[in-house]
Each structure stands twice: as structure tokens, then as C-alpha cells.
Amino acid sequence: MFAINAAEPVKGTFAGGGGAVFSSIIFFFSAVVSVAVLLLLVTSILGRSCDRWSSSSSSLTSSKVVVRASSSTEQQEGETFEYQAEVNRLMDLIVNSLYSNKDVFLRELISNASDACDKLRFRSVQEPEILNGQSIADLSIKVRGQESDKTLTIEDNGIGMSKDELVTNLGTIANSGTSKVMEMLKQQNEAASGENLIGKFGVGFYSSFLVADTVRVTSKSNDDGKAWTWESKIDSTSYTIREASESEAKDLVRGTRITLNLKDECEEYATDKKLSSLVKTYSEFITFPIEVFSTIQKSMQVEDVEATKAKKEEWEKKKIEAEAKGEEFTEPEPEKVMKEEMYDEQDWERQNNDKPIWTLAPKDVSDDQYNEFFKTTFKEFLDPLAVSHFKVEGEMEFKSILYVPGMAPFEQQDMMQKSKSIKLFVRKVFISDEFDESLLPRYMTFVRGIVDSNDLPLNVSREILQESKVVRVIRRRLISKTLAMLKEISKRENEDYKTFWENFGRQLKLGVIEDVANRKELASLLRFTTSKSTNDQESNRSLSEYIADMPEAQKAIYFVAGDTRKQCENSPFMEKLNKLGYEVLYCTDPIDEVSMANLATFEEKEIKDISKEDLDLGEDDDEQKKKNEQIADEFKTVTEWLKKELAGEVEKVEVSSRLTETPCILVTSKFGWSANMERIMKAQAMGDARAQDYMKGKKTLEINPFSPVIKQLKTKVESAPDAEETKEMCKLLFDTALLTSGFSIDQPVEFAERVFKLMTQEANLESEKKRE
């Protein structure tokens, strides 16, 4: 960029002593330029479209900066092109960094072959002669492994490549910065009239070196009368291009044939079993037939010698008997008995027979087709409860089919386990089923589905998905469609939603906790067993139904947590609500209480845990409130004494307005753990003891002023507050309150001693009565 003549001194400001300064500046500037060029080359490595031999060389070179091989020399075997140093770095990136799974190399090469067939199909519309007498139906991709010499061949009869295209497509690194990529895409879209090729900007061809030491590409294009061979080795700094030999170009009318010399540790890729598995996994829905040269079991009819012999012997016996009797024997001689025998034969077998039904219009797909696709793709045996088939178009495009299964899989019990429920495709090429958390939230892992995007690269990674705007749009749409399916199931007048809830209800409760944006919609899908349910199985009450049946005086939605329905029914917290006729939700699943706490309100009705303090049942008028205050004053001596005796155990002692029979209960503060939650958290193997101490709810003892036990305690407190008997009664009341309220007793032995002591006293009284 700059040239300085050393023979002439630089005049002006930089002459003399300033020359050294100037030289330093030039040296620094040159270093900066060098670093910039290096960064540009590294960027080009990650973005370059090196591998799409279906693209024409003119379109490629016109839309990017090209760094070609520096020189070529004529040799007997052909021309040798020296790679630039950055190509070796590209190989190293591919083999050691870009692809973590070697299996994907076949996916990439088959995708290239599919592109080549697509390109030929597009051109044949205006140039029918390009098919060389073949039809579109004859386009195919063939894969063949040779275990004996450890080679793998992938062949297509697509567009093929000329010599120049081989150099351009396989021997060049292009600078494809974002702006240039977008410009190129725009130009290609305008020129191709809707042409849509797989993975335009991948480096998939070079993934061959994941499994191969040497790669040989033989290709023949109609634009070039000769077949040419490109060859390179993994550690080589050069590649050669020569005219293909007779054996290399054998039977190659048009298209491309890639031959991989497999590495020692990659011999399995020469077996038909492995190749068939990879094709079915990654390329099952490619448009063109993919055939693998496989061992196929066939049947043939052969003579069953033993059965034929036995039949003939019986015929001869009958004949002899007839002749001995002098009778005419007319039964014809029996024919040979045939049997079916299986044998192995090497032949081409198509592997991608399944059709990608998500590419069809929903009106063209029957229910039976949806169900069959669901069962075969996701290895299910029950029909799905619902299907959503849709297509999104606009700035980005993708197609999808989502299913709600009819039964939960066994691993559904572990919400943290990867479910592999969403299969991600890019233009019908399978990419992965391990991106569930990117495409759907954790609580929707029960959904099964296909997502086929036109806007993601083939070598998509988890990092790309996390940053991709396309994925964020896909995720929002998948969530929306799933919720719509669930709403539709919930409105059916049959047992479908009950089946769904029994299998996946817990997932929706988790969604209420984690998905704030969709919490309201999820809440409408929740179902509960309540005090109005006739049995444990009737988990069919929605919150909307609960609100519709609320008495006019009831102001909130009430729930109680417990291990079982029976425990909830017999809870002392239920006494006043039963008397008032209020319906109570029974939360018997460990996740229920957390879910309800996060939901907090529904349709402007507050959701309240009846085991917490300050429970307002909404039935007290001013007169009743005044009466309650009088009762509280009457029992003030008792409440103050109990607070003193139970210091450290309870924060407050109050007169209860929620008890009708039980002498006393323990309630917790609004924002701490309830007794049920405290019990659940204690049972956690990896629980944090410090967090437990912090989150434990502060206890309030509520006493029932109408209970005979509390009245007796009042008498004892007023007459002998320091008596041992009074204090023992206090401790026994507190321990029973712990048990009936759902807490555990810290000193069960002491509690047992008090009970035994009470029983002994009762037994002594009985003995005295008998003596009298």
C-alpha cells in the first residue's frame, strides 16, 4: 500500500531524526494490517461455502473475495495446486473443532449430492437435453462401502463439475463476511427463481477428512466433455486435478463420485449396516432416492427333498396296494414339494422410503397418515391425542408438526432427563434431537414434533441456536401452538383431557412456576381434586369451574396441602371452611404448593393456603368482629401465658376464628414454608440446611376458645400457672398441635412419655373407681 524509496531522504517534518519515528509508525501500521488480514482469513474459514459443487463457479466468484492457489505445475498425473497456509488451518478446524460427531460427514456429502440433483432438475426445465436421455425420476444418490479395501463411495448423477468448478468449489477459501453473505444470498435468490439449496455456506465437504486419509472426487459435467478427478490427503499442503482415468470415470455419464480412503479407526463406515443407519438417521427425508449397497435377505423356492420323498413313497404304496387288489390306479404322480429358503444377496436398497409429510399441506394429509408417522418416527404405539401441522412464512420460514402423545414415556418421571422430543431438520436434513431446551421450555418436553427450518445452517450448534433470532421465533410459535392444542383437548366432551392430565399434569404445574409469560394460559389448563370430588381419581375441577361455583360471600380460592386426599380432608384447617360450605383444592403433589404460590391469583381471585396466618374467610360482619375481640380479651391471660411458656417455639399465640372442634393448631407466616413444604424440603437428599432454617415459616399457635380442653387450660392458668400439671398440659397441647398441623416432633420420646403418663393417670383413676 505504501512505497518508500530508500535512495531519497524523506523531506519535510520526518527528515533526519524524524525518519526513525516515521519508520516505527510504518512498521506498527504494517503489523496492524497483517493482524487484520489474519483475522479476515480466520473469519473466512468459518463462513466459507467450500463444498457446494451444485453451484456454478461464476455465481460463487462474483460475490466473494477469492484467495486461489498460488501456482500450478504440469505433472504426469495432472496439475498440482498448492494450498495456502490457511487451508491447513481450515482442515484442522474441521477435524478437531467444528464437528464433534464424525457421523455427520455422510449427512454433509449426501446433502451436497442432493444439491447437485436439485441443480440439474432446475436447469432441465429450460434445458431438457441436460438429462442425457434420463428423466427426473432417474436422479439418485448411491452409497457403497468396501470393507476389504476400507473405502467408501458416494455417487450422484446430478449436475456434475467441470475442471474450473472443481478448482473453484474445492480448492478455494472465500471471504464470506456477513454483508457479503447477505449480498450473495440476495443475488442467488433473484437469479435462481426460487431455487433452494441445502447449507449454502457450510464447510461440509471437508468433513470427509473426519474419517478419511485421502479423498478423491471424480466429476463430469455436461458443460465439459471430460471427466476430471480432484484428489487430496488430510496432511497434504496441495491437491491435484487430472483427467479421470477409465476406471475412475467408469459408468459416470454425468455427476460426481466421491471415494474416501477411510482411516484405520473408521473402518465401520465401510459396513452397510452403519451406512444404512446413518442415512435413516440424518437423510431419511431427502427428496431423491438414496441407495446403499447392502446385504439383503431374499427368499426363493427350493425343493423340499424329504417332504417330496415322503409324499412319493406314500403314492407308491397306494399304487402297489391298488395293483395287488387288481384295481385301476389313476392318481397322478405327486409333484415336488417346494419350500421357501432365505439367502443373502448384495444389492442396492433404498433407505429413505418415508415421506416428509410436514412438507405437504395439512388438507392433503389424513389422520391415519399423521398417526402412522407419529408411531414410526417417535417409536410410539398409541395414537396421539392431538396434532398441529403448520407452516410459518415471512422474513423466516419453517414447517412443523407437533404431537401430544397418548401416554407418558417412562423417562418422563425425570424432568431433568433429555427427552429428544423435537427433531430439528434443515431443508429435510436431520440435524439433531438434542436441542429441546432451545426449541421448547422444559415443562413441554412431553410434546413430540418435527421442525424443518430453511434459515439455519447445516452445521448448526447449540451456541448458534442460543443466539439465533430464527430459533427465538420458532420457540415462541411452538409454545403457542402447543398451548392451543391443549386448550382444544380440554374442550372435548370425552376422556381425552383426563388421559392427558394423568400423564402430563405435573409438567403443566412446572410450567406455572417457570413460564411467567404463559402462566395465565397454563392456569386455565390445571385440574384439581377438591372437597367436592367424590374420589381420588376425580382430578377434573378447573379453577374457572371453582370460581363459577363459589358462594357469594367467598372472596378467595382456598387450598390445603397434604400427602393424601384423606390427610387433606381430615386436616383441622378444614373445619370452618366445611361449615361455611367453601370448596377447597387438595394439593397432594409435592409440586402443587410451589405452583399455587407462584400463580398467586386467578381471574382476580387471590389464591390462599388455609394453613397460613391471617386467613380471611370473608364471613365476619362488624358485630361478629366485635364479638371476636371480646373473646380475645377474655383469653388474653391464656395467650400471654402460652407465649411465655412456648418461647422459642412460637412467635405468637392467638385466639382462632377457623377452628370449631380441634383445641389448637399451628399456622405459619405468609411467606415462609408451610408444614407440608417443610416436610418435603427436609426429605431432599441434597437440601441446604441453611436455606431450610431461613425459609421455615414462623409459627403461630391458634387456640379454640370453645374447646373444653382450652377452657380447662384457662382455669388451670388462672388458678395455678406455675404448677407442673399446667405446664405439662401446655407441652402436650403444643406437641399434638404440631402433629395435627402437619409438622414433625423434634423430641418424640418426650412426647411419648407425656402420653404414657396421661394414660397411666387414666388407668389409676379407673382402678380407684373399681375399688370404690
PDB file of C-alpha atoms in Angstrom, residues 449-581:
ATOM      1  CA  GLY A 449     -42.538 -32.983  16.868  1.00  0.00           C
ATOM      2  CA  ILE A 450     -40.633 -32.064  13.746  1.00  0.00           C
ATOM      3  CA  VAL A 451     -39.232 -28.618  12.981  1.00  0.00           C
ATOM      4  CA  ASP A 452     -37.827 -28.020   9.498  1.00  0.00           C
ATOM      5  CA  SER A 453     -36.167 -24.626   9.027  1.00  0.00           C
ATOM      6  CA  ASN A 454     -34.927 -23.000   5.848  1.00  0.00           C
ATOM      7  CA  ASP A 455     -32.958 -20.352   7.724  1.00  0.00           C
ATOM      8  CA  LEU A 456     -30.479 -22.344   9.820  1.00  0.00           C
ATOM      9  CA  PRO A 457     -27.100 -23.688   8.645  1.00  0.00           C
ATOM     10  CA  LEU A 458     -26.438 -27.427   8.389  1.00  0.00           C
ATOM     11  CA  ASN A 459     -23.592 -27.264  10.891  1.00  0.00           C
ATOM     12  CA  VAL A 460     -25.853 -25.640  13.486  1.00  0.00           C
ATOM     13  CA  SER A 461     -24.613 -25.861  17.062  1.00  0.00           C
ATOM     14  CA  ARG A 462     -26.104 -25.249  20.488  1.00  0.00           C
ATOM     15  CA  GLU A 463     -24.330 -21.887  20.617  1.00  0.00           C
ATOM     16  CA  ILE A 464     -25.824 -20.843  17.268  1.00  0.00           C
ATOM     17  CA  LEU A 465     -29.288 -21.807  18.477  1.00  0.00           C
ATOM     18  CA  GLN A 466     -28.926 -19.818  21.681  1.00  0.00           C
ATOM     19  CA  GLU A 467     -28.055 -16.656  19.757  1.00  0.00           C
ATOM     20  CA  SER A 468     -30.325 -17.147  16.758  1.00  0.00           C
ATOM     21  CA  LYS A 469     -33.284 -14.867  16.159  1.00  0.00           C
ATOM     22  CA  VAL A 470     -34.768 -17.626  13.996  1.00  0.00           C
ATOM     23  CA  VAL A 471     -34.800 -20.024  16.931  1.00  0.00           C
ATOM     24  CA  ARG A 472     -36.463 -17.487  19.204  1.00  0.00           C
ATOM     25  CA  VAL A 473     -39.278 -17.081  16.679  1.00  0.00           C
ATOM     26  CA  ILE A 474     -39.582 -20.856  16.279  1.00  0.00           C
ATOM     27  CA  ARG A 475     -39.709 -21.305  20.061  1.00  0.00           C
ATOM     28  CA  ARG A 476     -42.486 -18.746  20.531  1.00  0.00           C
ATOM     29  CA  ARG A 477     -44.556 -20.308  17.774  1.00  0.00           C
ATOM     30  CA  LEU A 478     -44.078 -23.865  19.087  1.00  0.00           C
ATOM     31  CA  ILE A 479     -45.183 -22.815  22.578  1.00  0.00           C
ATOM     32  CA  SER A 480     -48.215 -21.015  21.175  1.00  0.00           C
ATOM     33  CA  LYS A 481     -49.257 -23.998  19.053  1.00  0.00           C
ATOM     34  CA  THR A 482     -48.777 -26.422  21.945  1.00  0.00           C
ATOM     35  CA  LEU A 483     -50.976 -24.354  24.260  1.00  0.00           C
ATOM     36  CA  ALA A 484     -53.609 -24.142  21.522  1.00  0.00           C
ATOM     37  CA  MET A 485     -53.578 -27.943  21.197  1.00  0.00           C
ATOM     38  CA  LEU A 486     -54.015 -28.385  24.941  1.00  0.00           C
ATOM     39  CA  LYS A 487     -56.919 -25.938  25.033  1.00  0.00           C
ATOM     40  CA  GLU A 488     -58.590 -27.823  22.209  1.00  0.00           C
ATOM     41  CA  ILE A 489     -58.193 -31.149  24.060  1.00  0.00           C
ATOM     42  CA  SER A 490     -59.583 -29.622  27.284  1.00  0.00           C
ATOM     43  CA  LYS A 491     -62.787 -28.603  25.498  1.00  0.00           C
ATOM     44  CA  ARG A 492     -63.544 -32.093  24.194  1.00  0.00           C
ATOM     45  CA  GLU A 493     -66.515 -33.857  25.711  1.00  0.00           C
ATOM     46  CA  ASN A 494     -64.704 -37.124  26.291  1.00  0.00           C
ATOM     47  CA  GLU A 495     -61.926 -38.589  28.446  1.00  0.00           C
ATOM     48  CA  ASP A 496     -59.031 -37.223  26.355  1.00  0.00           C
ATOM     49  CA  TYR A 497     -58.070 -34.387  28.688  1.00  0.00           C
ATOM     50  CA  LYS A 498     -58.359 -36.647  31.709  1.00  0.00           C
ATOM     51  CA  THR A 499     -55.909 -39.002  29.992  1.00  0.00           C
ATOM     52  CA  PHE A 500     -53.602 -36.086  29.231  1.00  0.00           C
ATOM     53  CA  TRP A 501     -53.763 -34.754  32.784  1.00  0.00           C
ATOM     54  CA  GLU A 502     -52.986 -38.127  34.348  1.00  0.00           C
ATOM     55  CA  ASN A 503     -49.893 -38.421  32.150  1.00  0.00           C
ATOM     56  CA  PHE A 504     -48.611 -34.846  31.899  1.00  0.00           C
ATOM     57  CA  GLY A 505     -50.383 -32.753  34.538  1.00  0.00           C
ATOM     58  CA  ARG A 506     -47.225 -32.345  36.571  1.00  0.00           C
ATOM     59  CA  GLN A 507     -45.472 -30.768  33.575  1.00  0.00           C
ATOM     60  CA  LEU A 508     -48.089 -28.006  33.398  1.00  0.00           C
ATOM     61  CA  LYS A 509     -47.660 -27.311  37.113  1.00  0.00           C
ATOM     62  CA  LEU A 510     -43.947 -26.908  36.468  1.00  0.00           C
ATOM     63  CA  GLY A 511     -44.830 -24.540  33.629  1.00  0.00           C
ATOM     64  CA  VAL A 512     -46.825 -22.335  36.016  1.00  0.00           C
ATOM     65  CA  ILE A 513     -43.653 -21.982  38.093  1.00  0.00           C
ATOM     66  CA  GLU A 514     -41.183 -21.382  35.250  1.00  0.00           C
ATOM     67  CA  ASP A 515     -43.104 -19.727  32.401  1.00  0.00           C
ATOM     68  CA  VAL A 516     -44.235 -16.334  33.625  1.00  0.00           C
ATOM     69  CA  ALA A 517     -45.303 -15.160  30.154  1.00  0.00           C
ATOM     70  CA  ASN A 518     -47.786 -18.022  29.709  1.00  0.00           C
ATOM     71  CA  ARG A 519     -48.769 -18.516  33.347  1.00  0.00           C
ATOM     72  CA  LYS A 520     -52.336 -17.293  32.860  1.00  0.00           C
ATOM     73  CA  GLU A 521     -52.997 -19.688  29.971  1.00  0.00           C
ATOM     74  CA  LEU A 522     -51.408 -22.586  31.829  1.00  0.00           C
ATOM     75  CA  ALA A 523     -53.510 -21.865  34.923  1.00  0.00           C
ATOM     76  CA  SER A 524     -56.700 -22.392  32.923  1.00  0.00           C
ATOM     77  CA  LEU A 525     -55.441 -25.863  31.993  1.00  0.00           C
ATOM     78  CA  LEU A 526     -54.806 -27.002  35.590  1.00  0.00           C
ATOM     79  CA  ARG A 527     -57.094 -29.618  37.132  1.00  0.00           C
ATOM     80  CA  PHE A 528     -57.625 -30.413  40.826  1.00  0.00           C
ATOM     81  CA  THR A 529     -59.143 -32.866  43.239  1.00  0.00           C
ATOM     82  CA  THR A 530     -61.261 -30.789  45.629  1.00  0.00           C
ATOM     83  CA  SER A 531     -63.502 -31.188  48.662  1.00  0.00           C
ATOM     84  CA  LYS A 532     -66.352 -31.644  46.181  1.00  0.00           C
ATOM     85  CA  SER A 533     -64.671 -34.547  44.333  1.00  0.00           C
ATOM     86  CA  THR A 534     -66.190 -37.937  45.145  1.00  0.00           C
ATOM     87  CA  ASN A 535     -62.899 -39.883  44.921  1.00  0.00           C
ATOM     88  CA  ASP A 536     -59.129 -39.554  44.416  1.00  0.00           C
ATOM     89  CA  GLN A 537     -59.372 -40.140  40.679  1.00  0.00           C
ATOM     90  CA  GLU A 538     -61.601 -37.126  40.044  1.00  0.00           C
ATOM     91  CA  SER A 539     -58.896 -34.558  39.319  1.00  0.00           C
ATOM     92  CA  ASN A 540     -61.193 -32.728  36.961  1.00  0.00           C
ATOM     93  CA  ARG A 541     -62.058 -29.412  38.572  1.00  0.00           C
ATOM     94  CA  SER A 542     -60.653 -26.380  36.788  1.00  0.00           C
ATOM     95  CA  LEU A 543     -60.091 -23.043  38.503  1.00  0.00           C
ATOM     96  CA  SER A 544     -62.749 -21.474  36.285  1.00  0.00           C
ATOM     97  CA  GLU A 545     -65.297 -24.051  37.445  1.00  0.00           C
ATOM     98  CA  TYR A 546     -64.225 -23.463  41.050  1.00  0.00           C
ATOM     99  CA  ILE A 547     -64.845 -19.721  40.738  1.00  0.00           C
ATOM    100  CA  ALA A 548     -68.175 -20.242  38.989  1.00  0.00           C
ATOM    101  CA  ASP A 549     -69.397 -22.342  41.950  1.00  0.00           C
ATOM    102  CA  MET A 550     -68.112 -20.033  44.720  1.00  0.00           C
ATOM    103  CA  PRO A 551     -70.668 -18.735  47.252  1.00  0.00           C
ATOM    104  CA  GLU A 552     -71.207 -15.005  47.107  1.00  0.00           C
ATOM    105  CA  ALA A 553     -69.532 -14.435  50.479  1.00  0.00           C
ATOM    106  CA  GLN A 554     -66.354 -16.285  49.431  1.00  0.00           C
ATOM    107  CA  LYS A 555     -63.674 -13.867  48.311  1.00  0.00           C
ATOM    108  CA  ALA A 556     -60.670 -16.125  47.560  1.00  0.00           C
ATOM    109  CA  ILE A 557     -59.609 -19.512  46.223  1.00  0.00           C
ATOM    110  CA  TYR A 558     -58.541 -21.814  49.059  1.00  0.00           C
ATOM    111  CA  PHE A 559     -56.222 -24.797  49.019  1.00  0.00           C
ATOM    112  CA  VAL A 560     -54.696 -27.167  51.556  1.00  0.00           C
ATOM    113  CA  ALA A 561     -51.552 -29.260  51.007  1.00  0.00           C
ATOM    114  CA  GLY A 562     -51.010 -32.816  52.222  1.00  0.00           C
ATOM    115  CA  ASP A 563     -49.633 -36.204  51.262  1.00  0.00           C
ATOM    116  CA  THR A 564     -53.028 -37.766  50.511  1.00  0.00           C
ATOM    117  CA  ARG A 565     -56.615 -36.770  49.925  1.00  0.00           C
ATOM    118  CA  LYS A 566     -57.608 -38.290  53.272  1.00  0.00           C
ATOM    119  CA  GLN A 567     -54.994 -36.222  55.089  1.00  0.00           C
ATOM    120  CA  CYS A 568     -56.356 -33.072  53.451  1.00  0.00           C
ATOM    121  CA  GLU A 569     -59.961 -33.989  54.304  1.00  0.00           C
ATOM    122  CA  ASN A 570     -59.151 -34.589  57.983  1.00  0.00           C
ATOM    123  CA  SER A 571     -56.969 -31.510  58.361  1.00  0.00           C
ATOM    124  CA  PRO A 572     -58.093 -29.268  61.265  1.00  0.00           C
ATOM    125  CA  PHE A 573     -57.665 -26.298  58.914  1.00  0.00           C
ATOM    126  CA  MET A 574     -60.733 -27.516  57.023  1.00  0.00           C
ATOM    127  CA  GLU A 575     -63.191 -27.248  59.945  1.00  0.00           C
ATOM    128  CA  LYS A 576     -64.549 -23.724  59.434  1.00  0.00           C
ATOM    129  CA  LEU A 577     -64.466 -23.955  55.625  1.00  0.00           C
ATOM    130  CA  ASN A 578     -66.519 -27.139  55.700  1.00  0.00           C
ATOM    131  CA  LYS A 579     -69.011 -25.429  57.961  1.00  0.00           C
ATOM    132  CA  LEU A 580     -69.289 -22.487  55.556  1.00  0.00           C
ATOM    133  CA  GLY A 581     -69.596 -24.791  52.531  1.00  0.00           C
TER     134      GLY A 581
END
